[in-house]
CSV table of C-alpha atoms in Angstrom, one decimal:
chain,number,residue,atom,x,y,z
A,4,UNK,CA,46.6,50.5,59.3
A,5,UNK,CA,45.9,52.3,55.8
A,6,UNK,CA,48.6,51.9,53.6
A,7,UNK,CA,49.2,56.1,53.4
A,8,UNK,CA,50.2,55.4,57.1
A,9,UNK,CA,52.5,52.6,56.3
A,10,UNK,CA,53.7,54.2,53.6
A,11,UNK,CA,54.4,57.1,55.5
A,12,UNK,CA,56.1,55.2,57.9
A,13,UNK,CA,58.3,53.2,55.5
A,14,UNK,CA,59.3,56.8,54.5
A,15,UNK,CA,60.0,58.3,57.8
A,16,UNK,CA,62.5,55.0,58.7
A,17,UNK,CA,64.0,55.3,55.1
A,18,UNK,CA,64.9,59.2,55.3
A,19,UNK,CA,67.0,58.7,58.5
A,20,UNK,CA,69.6,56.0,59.8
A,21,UNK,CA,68.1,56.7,63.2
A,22,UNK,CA,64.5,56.8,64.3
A,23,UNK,CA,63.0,57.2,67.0
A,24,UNK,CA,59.0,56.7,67.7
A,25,UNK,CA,58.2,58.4,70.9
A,26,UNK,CA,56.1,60.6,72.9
A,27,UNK,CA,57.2,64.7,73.0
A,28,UNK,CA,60.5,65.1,71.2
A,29,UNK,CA,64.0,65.6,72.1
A,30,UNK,CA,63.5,68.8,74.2
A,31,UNK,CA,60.5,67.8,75.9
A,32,UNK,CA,60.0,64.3,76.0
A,33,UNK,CA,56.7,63.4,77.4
A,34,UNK,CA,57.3,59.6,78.9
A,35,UNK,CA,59.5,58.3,81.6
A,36,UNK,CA,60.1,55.5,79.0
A,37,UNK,CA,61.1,57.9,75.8
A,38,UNK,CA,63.1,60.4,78.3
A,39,UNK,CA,65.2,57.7,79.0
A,40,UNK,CA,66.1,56.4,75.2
A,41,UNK,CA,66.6,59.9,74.4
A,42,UNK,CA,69.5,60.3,77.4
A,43,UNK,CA,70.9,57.4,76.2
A,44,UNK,CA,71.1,58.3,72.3
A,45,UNK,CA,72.1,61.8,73.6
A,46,UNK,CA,75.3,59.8,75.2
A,47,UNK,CA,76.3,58.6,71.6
A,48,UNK,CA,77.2,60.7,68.7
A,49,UNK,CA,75.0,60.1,66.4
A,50,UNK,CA,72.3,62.4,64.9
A,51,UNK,CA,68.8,60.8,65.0
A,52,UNK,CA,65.2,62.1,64.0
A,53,UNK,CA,62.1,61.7,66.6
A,54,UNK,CA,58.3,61.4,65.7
A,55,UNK,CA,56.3,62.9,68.4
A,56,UNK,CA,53.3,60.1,68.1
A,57,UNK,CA,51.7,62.4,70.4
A,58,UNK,CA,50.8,64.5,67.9
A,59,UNK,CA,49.5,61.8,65.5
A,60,UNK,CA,46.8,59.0,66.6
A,61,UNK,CA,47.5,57.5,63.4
A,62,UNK,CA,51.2,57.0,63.7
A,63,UNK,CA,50.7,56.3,67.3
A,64,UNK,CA,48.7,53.2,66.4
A,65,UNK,CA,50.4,52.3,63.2
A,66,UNK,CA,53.6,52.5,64.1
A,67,UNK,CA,52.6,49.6,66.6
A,68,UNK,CA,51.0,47.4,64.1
A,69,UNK,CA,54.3,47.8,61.9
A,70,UNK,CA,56.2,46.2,64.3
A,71,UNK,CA,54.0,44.4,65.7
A,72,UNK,CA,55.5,45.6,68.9
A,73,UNK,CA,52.8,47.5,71.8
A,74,UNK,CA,54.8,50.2,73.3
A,75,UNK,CA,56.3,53.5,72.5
A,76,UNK,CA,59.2,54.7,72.2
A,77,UNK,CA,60.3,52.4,69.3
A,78,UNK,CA,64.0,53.1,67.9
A,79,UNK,CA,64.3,51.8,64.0
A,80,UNK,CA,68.3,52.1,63.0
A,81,UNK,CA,69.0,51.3,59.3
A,82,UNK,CA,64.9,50.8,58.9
A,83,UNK,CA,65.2,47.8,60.9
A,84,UNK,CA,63.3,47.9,64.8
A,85,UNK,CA,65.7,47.6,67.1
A,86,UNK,CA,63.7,47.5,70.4
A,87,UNK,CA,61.5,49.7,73.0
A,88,UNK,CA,63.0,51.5,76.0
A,89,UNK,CA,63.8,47.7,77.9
A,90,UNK,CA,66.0,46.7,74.6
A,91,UNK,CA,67.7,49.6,74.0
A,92,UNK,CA,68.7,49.9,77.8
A,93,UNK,CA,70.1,46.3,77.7
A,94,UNK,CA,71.8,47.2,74.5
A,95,UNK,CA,73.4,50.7,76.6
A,96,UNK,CA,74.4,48.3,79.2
A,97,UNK,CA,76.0,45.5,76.7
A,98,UNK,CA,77.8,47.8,74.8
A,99,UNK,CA,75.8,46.3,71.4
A,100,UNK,CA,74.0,50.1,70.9
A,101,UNK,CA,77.7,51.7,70.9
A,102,UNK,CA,78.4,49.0,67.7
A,103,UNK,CA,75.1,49.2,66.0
A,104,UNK,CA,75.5,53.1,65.8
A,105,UNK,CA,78.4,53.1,65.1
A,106,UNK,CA,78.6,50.5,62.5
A,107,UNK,CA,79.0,51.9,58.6
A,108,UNK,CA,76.4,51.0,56.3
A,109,UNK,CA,78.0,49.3,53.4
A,110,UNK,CA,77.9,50.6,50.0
B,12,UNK,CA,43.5,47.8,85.4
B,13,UNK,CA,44.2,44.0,86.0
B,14,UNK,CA,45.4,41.5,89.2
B,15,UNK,CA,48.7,40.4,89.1
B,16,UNK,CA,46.9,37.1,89.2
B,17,UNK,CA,45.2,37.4,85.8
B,18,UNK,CA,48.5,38.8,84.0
B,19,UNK,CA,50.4,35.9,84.9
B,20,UNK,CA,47.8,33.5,84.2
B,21,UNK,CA,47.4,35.0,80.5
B,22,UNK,CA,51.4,35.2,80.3
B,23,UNK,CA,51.0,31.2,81.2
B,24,UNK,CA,49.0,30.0,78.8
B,25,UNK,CA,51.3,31.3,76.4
B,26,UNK,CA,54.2,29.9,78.1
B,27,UNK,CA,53.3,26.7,80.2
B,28,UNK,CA,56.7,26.8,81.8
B,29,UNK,CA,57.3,30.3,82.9
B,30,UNK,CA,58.1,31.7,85.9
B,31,UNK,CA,56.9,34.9,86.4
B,32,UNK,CA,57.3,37.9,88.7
B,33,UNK,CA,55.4,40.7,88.7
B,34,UNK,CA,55.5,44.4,90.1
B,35,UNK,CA,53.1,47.3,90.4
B,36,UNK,CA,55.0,50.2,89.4
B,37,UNK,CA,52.5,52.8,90.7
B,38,UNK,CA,50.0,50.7,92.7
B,39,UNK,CA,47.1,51.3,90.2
B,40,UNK,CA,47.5,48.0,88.3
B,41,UNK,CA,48.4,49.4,85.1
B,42,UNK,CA,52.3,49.9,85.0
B,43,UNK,CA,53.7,46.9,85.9
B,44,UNK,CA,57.4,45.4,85.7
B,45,UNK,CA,57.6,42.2,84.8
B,46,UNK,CA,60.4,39.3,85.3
B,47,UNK,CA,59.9,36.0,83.2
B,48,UNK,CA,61.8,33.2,83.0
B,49,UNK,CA,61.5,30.1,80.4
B,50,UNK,CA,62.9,27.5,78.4
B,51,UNK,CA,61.1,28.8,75.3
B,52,UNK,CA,63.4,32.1,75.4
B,53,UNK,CA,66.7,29.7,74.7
B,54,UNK,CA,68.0,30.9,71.2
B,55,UNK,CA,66.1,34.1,70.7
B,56,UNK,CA,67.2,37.9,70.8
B,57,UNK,CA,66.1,40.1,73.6
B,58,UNK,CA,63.7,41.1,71.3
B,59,UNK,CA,62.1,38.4,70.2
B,60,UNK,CA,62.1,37.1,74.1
B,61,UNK,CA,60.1,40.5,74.7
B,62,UNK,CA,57.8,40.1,71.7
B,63,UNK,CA,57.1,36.6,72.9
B,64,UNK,CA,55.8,38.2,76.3
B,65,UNK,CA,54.3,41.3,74.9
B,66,UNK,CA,51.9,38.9,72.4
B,67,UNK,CA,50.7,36.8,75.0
B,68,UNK,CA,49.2,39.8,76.2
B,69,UNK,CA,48.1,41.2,73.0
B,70,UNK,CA,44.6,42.7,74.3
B,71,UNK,CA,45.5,43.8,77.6
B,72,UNK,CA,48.7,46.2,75.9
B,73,UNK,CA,45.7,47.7,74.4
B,74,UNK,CA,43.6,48.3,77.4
B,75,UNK,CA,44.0,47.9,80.9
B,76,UNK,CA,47.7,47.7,80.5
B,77,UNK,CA,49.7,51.3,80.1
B,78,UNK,CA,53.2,50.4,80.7
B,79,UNK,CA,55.2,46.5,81.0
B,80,UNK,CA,58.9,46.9,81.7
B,81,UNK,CA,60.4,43.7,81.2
B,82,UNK,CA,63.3,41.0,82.4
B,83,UNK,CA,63.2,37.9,80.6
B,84,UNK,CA,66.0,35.2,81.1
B,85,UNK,CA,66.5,31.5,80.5
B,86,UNK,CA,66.7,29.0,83.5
């Protein structure tokens, strides 16, 4: 991945407390797998920003390569990579999303 | 595309002691659910379980692959 890429993606992560990598966007998502983290953020109150990879083959691929994780969607809270779809629906379940979204940032 | 067979056998040589169960989510060998279940996975997060799995196929995410839901538990 070409460090404008990474750099745009260190950006993207930074400018938002929630992230989410995924294919279509909120209205229209475009994957059984990224329609079904978006319901799930939708259920908390939290605002959150989405990148349509769709629409980028370079993000699509280098978004994978920054985590080192294979799949999309791909939720980033705080800048850190929380999980893919399987994660974040274990997280629904456990009640750990509802913390981690919740949780303050110090400072 | 890729046999069940030839998942598990790559998901195996990662991790000699899994047990692994696999499902074809549309019946054209490409979106597949996947249950594993290992000693390895004792003391790691979810995620780190699921990265575990998802490197052991490294190549085939890129390819023949499109979609792997996974389960992964300890014994």
């Amino acid at each position: 991945m070409n460090s404008m890429i990474q750099k745009q993606i260190k950006e993207q992560i930074k400018d938002d407390r929630v992230v989410l990598y995924m294919k279509g966007n909120k209205s229209f998502p475009q994957c059984g797998f990224s329609a079904r983290v978006v319901d799930i953020l939708n259920k908390h109150n939290v605002d959150y920003q989405t990148h349509n990879v769709l629409t980028s083959a370079d993000i699509r691929s280098g978004i994978k390569e920054y985590s080192s994780w294979p799949t999309i969607p791909q939720l980033y809270v705080d800048g850190t990579f929380i999980g893919g779809c399987d994660i974040i629906c274990d997280m629904e379940q456990s009640g750990d999303l509802e913390k981690l979204l919740n949780q303050t940032t110090a400072g | 595309m890729m046999t069940q067979e030839a998942i598990i056998e790559k998901i195996k040589q990662a991790i000699p002691d899994a047990e692994v169960t696999l499902r074809d989510l549309t019946g054209t060998s490409d979106h597949w659910e996947a249950l594993v279940i290992s000693k390895q996975f004792h003391g790691k997060s979810k995620l780190e379980q699921h990265r575990v799995v998802f490197d052991a196929l490294k190549e085939e995410m890129s390819g023949p692959i499109h979609a792997l839901t996974l389960k992964t538990l300890t014994p």
